[in-house]
mmCIF file of C-alpha atoms and ligand atoms in Angstrom:
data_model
loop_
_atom_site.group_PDB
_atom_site.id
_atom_site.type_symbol
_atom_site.label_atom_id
_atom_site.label_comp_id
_atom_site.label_asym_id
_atom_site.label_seq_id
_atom_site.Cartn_x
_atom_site.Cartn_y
_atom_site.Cartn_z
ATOM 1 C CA UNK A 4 105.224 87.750 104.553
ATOM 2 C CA UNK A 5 108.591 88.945 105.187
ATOM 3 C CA UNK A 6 110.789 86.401 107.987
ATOM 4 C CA UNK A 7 113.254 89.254 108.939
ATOM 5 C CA UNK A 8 113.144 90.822 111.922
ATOM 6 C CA UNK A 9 114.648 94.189 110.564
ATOM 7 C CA UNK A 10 112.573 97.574 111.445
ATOM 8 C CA UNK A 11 113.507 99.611 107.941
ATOM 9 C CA UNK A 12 112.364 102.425 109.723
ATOM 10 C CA UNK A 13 113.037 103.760 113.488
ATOM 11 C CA UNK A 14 110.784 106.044 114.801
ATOM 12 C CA UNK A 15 111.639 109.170 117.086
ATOM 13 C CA UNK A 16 109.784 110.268 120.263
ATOM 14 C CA UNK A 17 110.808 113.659 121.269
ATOM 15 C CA UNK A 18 108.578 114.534 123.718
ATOM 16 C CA UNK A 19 111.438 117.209 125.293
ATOM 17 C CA UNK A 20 109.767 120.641 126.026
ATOM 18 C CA UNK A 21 106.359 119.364 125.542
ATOM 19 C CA UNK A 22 103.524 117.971 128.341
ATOM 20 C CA UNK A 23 104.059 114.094 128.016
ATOM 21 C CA UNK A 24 100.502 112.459 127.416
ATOM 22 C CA UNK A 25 101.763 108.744 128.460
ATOM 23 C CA UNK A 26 102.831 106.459 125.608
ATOM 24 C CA UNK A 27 102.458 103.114 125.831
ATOM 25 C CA UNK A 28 104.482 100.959 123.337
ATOM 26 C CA UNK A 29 104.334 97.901 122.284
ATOM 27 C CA UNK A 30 106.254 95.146 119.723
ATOM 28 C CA UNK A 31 105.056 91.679 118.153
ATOM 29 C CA UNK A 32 106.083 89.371 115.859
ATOM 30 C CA UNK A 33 103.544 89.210 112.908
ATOM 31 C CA UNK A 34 103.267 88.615 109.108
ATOM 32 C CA UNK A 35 107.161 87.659 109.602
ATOM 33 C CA UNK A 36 107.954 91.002 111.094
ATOM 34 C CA UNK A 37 108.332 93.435 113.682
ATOM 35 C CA UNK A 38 104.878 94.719 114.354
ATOM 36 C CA UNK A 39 105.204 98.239 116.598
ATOM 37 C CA UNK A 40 102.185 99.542 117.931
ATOM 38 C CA UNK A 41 102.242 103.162 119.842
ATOM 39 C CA UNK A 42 99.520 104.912 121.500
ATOM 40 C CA UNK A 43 99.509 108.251 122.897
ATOM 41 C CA UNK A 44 96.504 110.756 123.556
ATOM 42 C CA UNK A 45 95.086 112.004 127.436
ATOM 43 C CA UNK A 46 91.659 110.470 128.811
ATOM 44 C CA UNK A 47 92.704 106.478 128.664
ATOM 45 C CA UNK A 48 94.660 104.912 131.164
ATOM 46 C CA UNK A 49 98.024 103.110 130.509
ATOM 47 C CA UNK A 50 95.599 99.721 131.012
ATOM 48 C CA UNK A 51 93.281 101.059 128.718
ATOM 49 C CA UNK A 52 95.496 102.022 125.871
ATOM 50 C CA UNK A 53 97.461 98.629 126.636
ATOM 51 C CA UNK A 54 93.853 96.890 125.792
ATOM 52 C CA UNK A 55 93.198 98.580 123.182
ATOM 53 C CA UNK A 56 96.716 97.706 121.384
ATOM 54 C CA UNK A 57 95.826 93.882 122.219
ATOM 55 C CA UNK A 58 92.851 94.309 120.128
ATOM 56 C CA UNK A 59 94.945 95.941 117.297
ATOM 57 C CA UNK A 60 97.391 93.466 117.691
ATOM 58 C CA UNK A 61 94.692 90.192 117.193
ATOM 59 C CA UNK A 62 93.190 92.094 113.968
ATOM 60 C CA UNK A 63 96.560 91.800 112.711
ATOM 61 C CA UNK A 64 96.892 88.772 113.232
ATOM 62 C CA UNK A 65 93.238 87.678 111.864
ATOM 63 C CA UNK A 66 94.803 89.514 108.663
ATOM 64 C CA UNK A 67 97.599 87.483 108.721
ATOM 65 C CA UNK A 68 95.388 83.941 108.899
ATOM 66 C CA UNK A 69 93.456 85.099 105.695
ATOM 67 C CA UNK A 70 96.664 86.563 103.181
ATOM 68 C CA UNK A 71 99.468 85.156 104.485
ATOM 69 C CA UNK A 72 101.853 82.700 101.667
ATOM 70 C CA UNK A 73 103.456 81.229 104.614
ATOM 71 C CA UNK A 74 100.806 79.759 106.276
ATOM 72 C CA UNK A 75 99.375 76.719 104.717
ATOM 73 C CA UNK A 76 96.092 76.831 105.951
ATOM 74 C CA UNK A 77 95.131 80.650 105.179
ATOM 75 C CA UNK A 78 92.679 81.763 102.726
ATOM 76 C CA UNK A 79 95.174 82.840 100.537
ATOM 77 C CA UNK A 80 96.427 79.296 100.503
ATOM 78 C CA UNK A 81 93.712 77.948 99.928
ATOM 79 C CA UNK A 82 92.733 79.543 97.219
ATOM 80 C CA UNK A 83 96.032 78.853 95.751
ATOM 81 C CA UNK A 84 95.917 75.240 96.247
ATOM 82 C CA UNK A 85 92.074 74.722 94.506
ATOM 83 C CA UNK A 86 91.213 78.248 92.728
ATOM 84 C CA UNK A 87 93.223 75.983 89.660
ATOM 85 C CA UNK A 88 89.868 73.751 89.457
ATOM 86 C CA UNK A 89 87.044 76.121 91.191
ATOM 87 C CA UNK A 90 86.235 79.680 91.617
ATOM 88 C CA UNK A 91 87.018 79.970 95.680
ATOM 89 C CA UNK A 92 85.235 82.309 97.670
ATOM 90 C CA UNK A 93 86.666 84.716 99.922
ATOM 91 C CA UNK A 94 86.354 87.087 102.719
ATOM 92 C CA UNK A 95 85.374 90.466 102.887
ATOM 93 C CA UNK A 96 89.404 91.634 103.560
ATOM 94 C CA UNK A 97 90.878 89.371 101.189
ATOM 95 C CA UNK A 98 88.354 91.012 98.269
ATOM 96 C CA UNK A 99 89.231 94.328 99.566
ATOM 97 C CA UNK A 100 93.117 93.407 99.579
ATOM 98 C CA UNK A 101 92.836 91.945 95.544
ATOM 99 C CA UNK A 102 90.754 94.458 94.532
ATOM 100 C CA UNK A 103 93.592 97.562 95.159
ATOM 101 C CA UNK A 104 96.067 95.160 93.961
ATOM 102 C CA UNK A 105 93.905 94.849 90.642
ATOM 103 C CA UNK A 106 93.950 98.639 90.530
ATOM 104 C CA UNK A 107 97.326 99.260 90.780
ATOM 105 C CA UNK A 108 98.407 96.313 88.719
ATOM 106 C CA UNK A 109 96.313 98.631 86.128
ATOM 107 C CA UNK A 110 97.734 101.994 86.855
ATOM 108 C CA UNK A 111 101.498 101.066 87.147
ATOM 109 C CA UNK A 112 101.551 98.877 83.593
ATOM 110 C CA UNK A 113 101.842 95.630 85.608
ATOM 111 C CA UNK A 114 104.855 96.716 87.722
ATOM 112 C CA UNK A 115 103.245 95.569 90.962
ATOM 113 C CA UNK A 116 101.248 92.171 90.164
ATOM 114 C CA UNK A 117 100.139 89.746 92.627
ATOM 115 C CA UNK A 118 100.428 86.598 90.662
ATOM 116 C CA UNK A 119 104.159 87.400 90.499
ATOM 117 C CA UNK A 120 104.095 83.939 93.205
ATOM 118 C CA UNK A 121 105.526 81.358 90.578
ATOM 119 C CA UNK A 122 108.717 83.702 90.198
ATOM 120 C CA UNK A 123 109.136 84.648 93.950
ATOM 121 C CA UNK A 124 109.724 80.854 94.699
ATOM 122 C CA UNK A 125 111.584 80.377 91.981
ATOM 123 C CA UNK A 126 114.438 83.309 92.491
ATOM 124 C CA UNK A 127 114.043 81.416 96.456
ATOM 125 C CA UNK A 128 112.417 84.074 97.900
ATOM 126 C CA UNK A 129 108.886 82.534 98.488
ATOM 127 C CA UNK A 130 107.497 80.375 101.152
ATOM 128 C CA UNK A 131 109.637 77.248 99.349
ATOM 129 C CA UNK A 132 112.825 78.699 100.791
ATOM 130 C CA UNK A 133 116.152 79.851 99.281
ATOM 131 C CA UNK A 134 118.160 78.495 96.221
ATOM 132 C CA UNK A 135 121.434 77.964 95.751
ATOM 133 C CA UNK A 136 121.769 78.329 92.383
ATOM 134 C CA UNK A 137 120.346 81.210 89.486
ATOM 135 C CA UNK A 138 117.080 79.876 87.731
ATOM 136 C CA UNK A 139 117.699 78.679 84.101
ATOM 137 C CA UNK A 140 116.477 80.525 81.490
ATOM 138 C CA UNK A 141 113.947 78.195 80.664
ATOM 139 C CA UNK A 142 112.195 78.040 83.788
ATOM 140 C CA UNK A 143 112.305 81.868 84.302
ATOM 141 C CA UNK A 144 110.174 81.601 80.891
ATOM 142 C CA UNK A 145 107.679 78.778 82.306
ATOM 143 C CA UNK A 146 107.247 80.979 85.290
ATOM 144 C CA UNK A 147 106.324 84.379 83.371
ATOM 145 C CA UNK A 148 103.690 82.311 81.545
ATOM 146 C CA UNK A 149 101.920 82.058 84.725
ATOM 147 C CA UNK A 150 101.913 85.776 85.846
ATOM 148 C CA UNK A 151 99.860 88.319 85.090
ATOM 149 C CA UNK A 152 96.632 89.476 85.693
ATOM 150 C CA UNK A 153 95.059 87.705 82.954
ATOM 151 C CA UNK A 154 95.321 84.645 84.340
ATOM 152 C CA UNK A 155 92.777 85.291 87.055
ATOM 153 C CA UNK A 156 89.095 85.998 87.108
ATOM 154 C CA UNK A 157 87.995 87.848 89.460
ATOM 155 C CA UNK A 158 84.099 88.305 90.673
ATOM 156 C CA UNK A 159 83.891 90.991 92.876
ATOM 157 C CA UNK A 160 80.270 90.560 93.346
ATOM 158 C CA UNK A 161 80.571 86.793 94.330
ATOM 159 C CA UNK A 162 83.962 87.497 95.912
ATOM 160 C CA UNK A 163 85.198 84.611 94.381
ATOM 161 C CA UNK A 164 88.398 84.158 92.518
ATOM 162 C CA UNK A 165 89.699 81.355 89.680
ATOM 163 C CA UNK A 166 92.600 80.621 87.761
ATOM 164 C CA UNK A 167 92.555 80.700 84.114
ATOM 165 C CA UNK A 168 95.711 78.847 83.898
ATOM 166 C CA UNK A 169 96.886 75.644 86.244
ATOM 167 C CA UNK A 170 99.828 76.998 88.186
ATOM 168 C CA UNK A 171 98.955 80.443 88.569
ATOM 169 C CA UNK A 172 99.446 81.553 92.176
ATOM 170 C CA UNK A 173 99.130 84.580 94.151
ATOM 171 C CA UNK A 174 101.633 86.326 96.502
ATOM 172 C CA UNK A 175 100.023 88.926 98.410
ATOM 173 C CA UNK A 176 103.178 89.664 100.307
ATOM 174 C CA UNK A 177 103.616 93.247 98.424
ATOM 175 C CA UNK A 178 100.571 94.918 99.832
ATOM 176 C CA UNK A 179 99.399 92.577 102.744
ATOM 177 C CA UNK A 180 101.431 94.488 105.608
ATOM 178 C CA UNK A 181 99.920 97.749 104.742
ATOM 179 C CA UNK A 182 96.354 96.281 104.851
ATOM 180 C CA UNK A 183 97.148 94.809 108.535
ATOM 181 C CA UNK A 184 98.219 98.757 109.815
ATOM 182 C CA UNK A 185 95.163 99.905 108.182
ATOM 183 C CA UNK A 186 93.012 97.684 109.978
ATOM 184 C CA UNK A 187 94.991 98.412 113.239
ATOM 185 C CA UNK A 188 94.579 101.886 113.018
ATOM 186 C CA UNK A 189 90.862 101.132 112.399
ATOM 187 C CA UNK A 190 90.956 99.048 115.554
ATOM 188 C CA UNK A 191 92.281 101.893 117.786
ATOM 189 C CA UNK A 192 89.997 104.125 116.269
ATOM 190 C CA UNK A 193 86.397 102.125 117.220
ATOM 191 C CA UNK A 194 87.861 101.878 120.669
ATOM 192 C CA UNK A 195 88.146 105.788 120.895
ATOM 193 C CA UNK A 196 91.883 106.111 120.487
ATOM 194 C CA UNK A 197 92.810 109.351 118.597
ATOM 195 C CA UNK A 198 96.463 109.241 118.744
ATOM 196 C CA UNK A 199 98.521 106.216 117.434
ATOM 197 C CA UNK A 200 101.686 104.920 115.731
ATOM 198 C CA UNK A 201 101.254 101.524 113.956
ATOM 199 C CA UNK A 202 104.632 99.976 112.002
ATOM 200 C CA UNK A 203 104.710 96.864 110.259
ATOM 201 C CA UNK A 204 108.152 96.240 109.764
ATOM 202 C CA UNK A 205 108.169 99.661 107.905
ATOM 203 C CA UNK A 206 105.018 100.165 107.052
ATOM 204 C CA UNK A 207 103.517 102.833 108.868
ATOM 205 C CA UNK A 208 100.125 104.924 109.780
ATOM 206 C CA UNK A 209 99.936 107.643 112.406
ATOM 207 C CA UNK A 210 96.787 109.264 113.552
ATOM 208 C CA UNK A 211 96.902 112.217 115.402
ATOM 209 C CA UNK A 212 99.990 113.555 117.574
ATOM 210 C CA UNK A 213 102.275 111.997 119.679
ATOM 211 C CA UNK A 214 102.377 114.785 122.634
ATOM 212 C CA UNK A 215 100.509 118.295 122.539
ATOM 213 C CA UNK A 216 102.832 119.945 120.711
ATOM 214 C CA UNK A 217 104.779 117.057 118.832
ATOM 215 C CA UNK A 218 103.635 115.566 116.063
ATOM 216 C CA UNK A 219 104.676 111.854 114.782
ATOM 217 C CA UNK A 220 108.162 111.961 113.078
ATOM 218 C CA UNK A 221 109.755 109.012 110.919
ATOM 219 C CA UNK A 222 113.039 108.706 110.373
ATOM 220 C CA UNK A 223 114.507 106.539 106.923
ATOM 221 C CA UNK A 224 117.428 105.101 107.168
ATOM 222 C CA UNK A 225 120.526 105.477 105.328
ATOM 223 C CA UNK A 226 119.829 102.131 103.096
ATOM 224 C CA UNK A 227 123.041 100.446 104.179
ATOM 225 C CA UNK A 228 123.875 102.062 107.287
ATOM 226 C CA UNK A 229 121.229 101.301 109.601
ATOM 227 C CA UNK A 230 121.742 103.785 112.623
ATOM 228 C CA UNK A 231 122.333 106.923 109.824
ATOM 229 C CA UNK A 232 119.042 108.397 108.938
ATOM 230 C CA UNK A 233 118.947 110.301 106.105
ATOM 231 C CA UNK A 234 115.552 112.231 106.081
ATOM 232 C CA UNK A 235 112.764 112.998 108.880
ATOM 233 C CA UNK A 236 108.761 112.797 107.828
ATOM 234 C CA UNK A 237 106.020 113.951 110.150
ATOM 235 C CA UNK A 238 103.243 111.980 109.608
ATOM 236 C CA UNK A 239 99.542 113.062 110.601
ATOM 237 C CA UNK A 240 96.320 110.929 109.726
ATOM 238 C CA UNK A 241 98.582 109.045 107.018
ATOM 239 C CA UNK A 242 100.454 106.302 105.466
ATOM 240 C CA UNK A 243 104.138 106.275 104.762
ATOM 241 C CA UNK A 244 105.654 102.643 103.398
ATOM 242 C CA UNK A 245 109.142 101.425 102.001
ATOM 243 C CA UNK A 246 110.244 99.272 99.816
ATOM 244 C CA UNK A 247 114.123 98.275 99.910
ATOM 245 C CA UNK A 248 117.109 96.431 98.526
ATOM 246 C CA UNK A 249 118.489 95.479 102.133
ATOM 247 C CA UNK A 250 116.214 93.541 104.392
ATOM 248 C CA UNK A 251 116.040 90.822 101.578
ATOM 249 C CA UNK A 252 118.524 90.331 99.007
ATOM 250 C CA UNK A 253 120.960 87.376 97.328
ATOM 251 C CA UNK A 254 123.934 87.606 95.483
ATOM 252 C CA UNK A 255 124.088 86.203 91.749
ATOM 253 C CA UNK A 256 127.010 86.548 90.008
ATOM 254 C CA UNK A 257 128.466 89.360 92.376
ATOM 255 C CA UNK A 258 125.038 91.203 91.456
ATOM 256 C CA UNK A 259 122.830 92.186 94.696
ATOM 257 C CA UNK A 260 119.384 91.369 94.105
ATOM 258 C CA UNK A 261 115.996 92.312 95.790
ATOM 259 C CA UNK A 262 113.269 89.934 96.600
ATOM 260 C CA UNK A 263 111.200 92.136 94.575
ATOM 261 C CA UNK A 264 110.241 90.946 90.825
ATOM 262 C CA UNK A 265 110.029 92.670 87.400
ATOM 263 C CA UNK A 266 107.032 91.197 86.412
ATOM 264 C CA UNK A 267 108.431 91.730 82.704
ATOM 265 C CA UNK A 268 111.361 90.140 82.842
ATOM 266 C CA UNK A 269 111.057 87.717 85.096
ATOM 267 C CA UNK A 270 114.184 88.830 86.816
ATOM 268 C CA UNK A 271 114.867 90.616 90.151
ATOM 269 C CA UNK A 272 115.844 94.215 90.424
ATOM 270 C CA UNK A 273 119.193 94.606 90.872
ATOM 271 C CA UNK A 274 120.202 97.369 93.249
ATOM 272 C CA UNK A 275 118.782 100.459 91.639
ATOM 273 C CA UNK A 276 116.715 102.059 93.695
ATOM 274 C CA UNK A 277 118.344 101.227 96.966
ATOM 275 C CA UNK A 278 114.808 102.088 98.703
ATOM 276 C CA UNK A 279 111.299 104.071 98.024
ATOM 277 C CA UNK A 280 109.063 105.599 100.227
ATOM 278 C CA UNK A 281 105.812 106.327 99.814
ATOM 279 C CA UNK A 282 103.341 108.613 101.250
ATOM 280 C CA UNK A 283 99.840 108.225 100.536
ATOM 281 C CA UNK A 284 95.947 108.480 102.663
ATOM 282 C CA UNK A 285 96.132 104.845 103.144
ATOM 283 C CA UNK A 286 98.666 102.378 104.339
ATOM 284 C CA UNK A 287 97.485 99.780 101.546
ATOM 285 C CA UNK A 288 98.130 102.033 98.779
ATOM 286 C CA UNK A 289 101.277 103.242 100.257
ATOM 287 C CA UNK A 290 103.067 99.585 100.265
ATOM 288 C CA UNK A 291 101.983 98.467 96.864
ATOM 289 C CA UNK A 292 102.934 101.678 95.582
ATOM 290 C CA UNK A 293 106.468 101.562 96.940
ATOM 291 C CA UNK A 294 106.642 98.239 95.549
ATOM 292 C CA UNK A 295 105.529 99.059 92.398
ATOM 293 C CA UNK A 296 107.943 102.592 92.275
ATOM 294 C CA UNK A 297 110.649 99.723 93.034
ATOM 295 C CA UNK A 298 109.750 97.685 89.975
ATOM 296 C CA UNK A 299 109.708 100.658 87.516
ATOM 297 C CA UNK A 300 112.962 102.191 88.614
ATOM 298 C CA UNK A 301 114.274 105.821 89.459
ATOM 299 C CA UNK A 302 113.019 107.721 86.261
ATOM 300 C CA UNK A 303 109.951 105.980 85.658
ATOM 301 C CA UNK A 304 109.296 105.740 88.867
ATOM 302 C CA UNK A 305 109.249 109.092 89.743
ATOM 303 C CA UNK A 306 107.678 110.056 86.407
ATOM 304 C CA UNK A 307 104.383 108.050 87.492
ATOM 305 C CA UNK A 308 104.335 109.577 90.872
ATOM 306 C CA UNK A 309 104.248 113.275 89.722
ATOM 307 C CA UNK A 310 101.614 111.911 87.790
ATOM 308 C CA UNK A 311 99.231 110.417 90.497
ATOM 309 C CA UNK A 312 97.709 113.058 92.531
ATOM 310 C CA UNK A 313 97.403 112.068 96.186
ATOM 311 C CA UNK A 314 100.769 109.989 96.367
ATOM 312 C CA UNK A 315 103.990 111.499 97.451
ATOM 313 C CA UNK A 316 107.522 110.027 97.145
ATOM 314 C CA UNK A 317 111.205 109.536 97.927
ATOM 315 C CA UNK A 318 113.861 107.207 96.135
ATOM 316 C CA UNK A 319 116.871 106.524 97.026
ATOM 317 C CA UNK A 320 119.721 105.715 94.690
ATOM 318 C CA UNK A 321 122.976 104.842 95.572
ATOM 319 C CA UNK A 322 126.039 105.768 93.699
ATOM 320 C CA UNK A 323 129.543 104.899 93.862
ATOM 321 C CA UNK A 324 130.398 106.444 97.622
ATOM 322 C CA UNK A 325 126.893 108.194 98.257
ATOM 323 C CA UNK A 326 123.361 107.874 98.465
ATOM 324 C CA UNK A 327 120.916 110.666 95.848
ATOM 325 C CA UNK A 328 117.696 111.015 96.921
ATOM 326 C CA UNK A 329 114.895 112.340 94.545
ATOM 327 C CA UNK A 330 111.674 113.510 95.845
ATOM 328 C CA UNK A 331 108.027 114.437 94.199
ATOM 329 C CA UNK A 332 106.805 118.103 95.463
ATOM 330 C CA UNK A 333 104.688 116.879 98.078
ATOM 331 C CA UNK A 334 107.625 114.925 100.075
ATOM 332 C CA UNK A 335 109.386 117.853 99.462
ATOM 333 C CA UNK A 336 110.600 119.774 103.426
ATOM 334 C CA UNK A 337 108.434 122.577 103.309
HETATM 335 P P1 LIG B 23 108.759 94.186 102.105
HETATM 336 O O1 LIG B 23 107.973 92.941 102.308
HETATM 337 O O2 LIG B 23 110.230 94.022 102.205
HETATM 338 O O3 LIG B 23 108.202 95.385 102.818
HETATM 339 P P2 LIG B 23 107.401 94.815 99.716
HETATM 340 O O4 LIG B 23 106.221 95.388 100.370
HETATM 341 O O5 LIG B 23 107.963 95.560 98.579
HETATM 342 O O6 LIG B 23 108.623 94.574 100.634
HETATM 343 O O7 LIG B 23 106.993 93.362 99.243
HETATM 344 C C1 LIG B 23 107.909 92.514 98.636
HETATM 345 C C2 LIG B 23 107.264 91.172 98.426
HETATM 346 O O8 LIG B 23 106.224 91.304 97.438
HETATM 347 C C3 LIG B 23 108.220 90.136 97.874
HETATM 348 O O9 LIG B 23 108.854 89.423 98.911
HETATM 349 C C4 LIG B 23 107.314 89.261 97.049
HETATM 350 O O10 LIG B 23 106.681 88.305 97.878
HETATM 351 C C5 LIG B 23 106.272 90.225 96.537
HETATM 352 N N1 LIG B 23 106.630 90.802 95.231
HETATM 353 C C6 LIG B 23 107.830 90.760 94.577
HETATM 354 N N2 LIG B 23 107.772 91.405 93.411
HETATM 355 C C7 LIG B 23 106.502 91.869 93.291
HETATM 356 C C8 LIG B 23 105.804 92.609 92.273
HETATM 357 N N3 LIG B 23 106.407 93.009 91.167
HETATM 358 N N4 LIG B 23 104.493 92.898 92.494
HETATM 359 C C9 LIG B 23 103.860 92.490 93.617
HETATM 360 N N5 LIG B 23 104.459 91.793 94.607
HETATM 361 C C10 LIG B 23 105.759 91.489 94.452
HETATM 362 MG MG1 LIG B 24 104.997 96.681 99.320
#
């Protein structure tokens, strides 16, 4: 998962001119990143609502011990190490987390893939660490061989997964973090909490209000300006994720890159969008999507979300001294 420490997003509680219903907050490190858990809501104690964010907090981290790249023994590892000679079976969360990704590998033309692994390590990005120098053009070609959704089978009803290729690998990286608020929220939920903030270094679902009369309110930064932010989103019983040019990024050439990959090319996108947001039922679909969105670029991108009911969005482009920002109807101030 992601190693910086960066919030993208910061989150406002104003609970001014409203009955305060006690919010307990609370911050971990996990899947490489800030994870911010909030709970609000009358009828649970602060040492209730601090127990029930422990429990959110270990789901998380159960998440991260089955998808995470960066830990060597995790299911995802594992599978990566021997699905090359053997179908490996998998959990229950780790189906559910390949089967979206199948689906919107599917609806997005390939834009968001999750055997896009071989590339991330070799642009440095990947749990092999940083590079110092561009990729030849030669092994940028090996490595596209290798990606694609092809090169899997997947058995959904043995839950099992094998490569069709030796060196395929998966990076779940793209879509893992929304998965682990999901779960969260779900956490909170069978404990009886009905109003809750869970971020994941940007990744974000809220459920119910924060006070009485206030509900949950995100704020998205200004791209490269981090204490600017450009646009406010209440959230209610939804997802909002981003997807960004500025928590991870390397210089080639003078060119600023993003750790994200064109599965096409091979190459990573250079700074246009700057960031996408995505709004969407689940927090799952909301982080692949943004990734995706990021892959196919401003006009595509937005293109495809007009076209998919039940997913809003917001991309930011910078140009020469200021940041446009294009939005589908439904992110649209109303
Ligand atoms: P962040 O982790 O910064 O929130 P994303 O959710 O967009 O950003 O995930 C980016 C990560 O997803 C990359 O670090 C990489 O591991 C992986 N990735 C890169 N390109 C793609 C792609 N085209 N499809 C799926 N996953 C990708
Ligand atoms: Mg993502």
């Amino acid at each position: 998962m992601r190693r910086h420490l960066f919030v993208i997003l910061s989150i406002f509680l104003l609970l001014s001119g409203c009955a305060n219903w006690g919010v307990v907050d609370k911050t971990r490190m996990l899947m490489g990143t800030q994870v911010q858990i909030i709970v609000s809501g009358s009828g649970f104690t602060r040492v209730a609502k601090t127990a029930a964010i422990g429990k959110a907090f270990e789901r998380i981290k159960e998440i991260e011990g089955l998808l995470s790249v960066y830990d060597a023994t995790s299911e995802i590892s594992k599978v990566n190490s021997f699905a090359d000679v053997r179908p490996i079976t998998v959990s229950d969360d780790t189906i559910r987390v390949i089967k979206k990704a199948d689906e919107i590998s599917k609806i997005t033309g390939g834009a968001f893939d999750i055997t896009i692994a071989p590339l991330v390590n070799l642009w440095g990005f990947g749990p092999r660490g940083v590079i110092l120098n561009k990729p030849k053009e030669r092994e940028i070609h090996n490595a596209l061989r290798l990606v694609g959704m092809r090169n899997i089978k997947i058995d959904y009803a043995r839950k099992t997964i094998r490569f069709l290729r030796s060196g395929v690998r998966l990076d779940l990286s793209g879509i893992a973090k929304g998965y682990a608020v999901d779960c969260a929220i779900e956490t909170l939920k069978s404990e009886g909490i009905k109003n809750a903030l869970v971020n994941a270094g940007g990744d974000i679902y809220c459920i119910g209000k924060v006070s009485p009369c206030r509900q949950w309110r995100i704020g998205i930064q200004n791209p490269r300006h981090k204490n600017e932010i450009i646009d406010t989103v209440d959230i209610e019983d939804s997802a909002i994720a981003t997807s960004g040019d500025y928590e991870r990024f390397s210089f080639y050439s003078g060119v600023r890159v993003s750790h994200i990959i064109d599965p096409r090319t091979g190459e990573p996108k250079s700074s246009v969008p700057a960031s996408v947001s995505i709004k969407a039922a689940d927090c799952m679909t909301a982080d692949a999507f943004a990734t995706a969105v990021f892959v196919l670029g401003p006009d595509k991108g937005l293109d495809f979300l007009s076209k998919v009911a039940s997913v809003e969005g917001m991309i930011i482009i910078e140009k020469k001294d200021r940041f446009e920002a294009y939005r589908t109807d439904g992110f649209k101030k109303k």
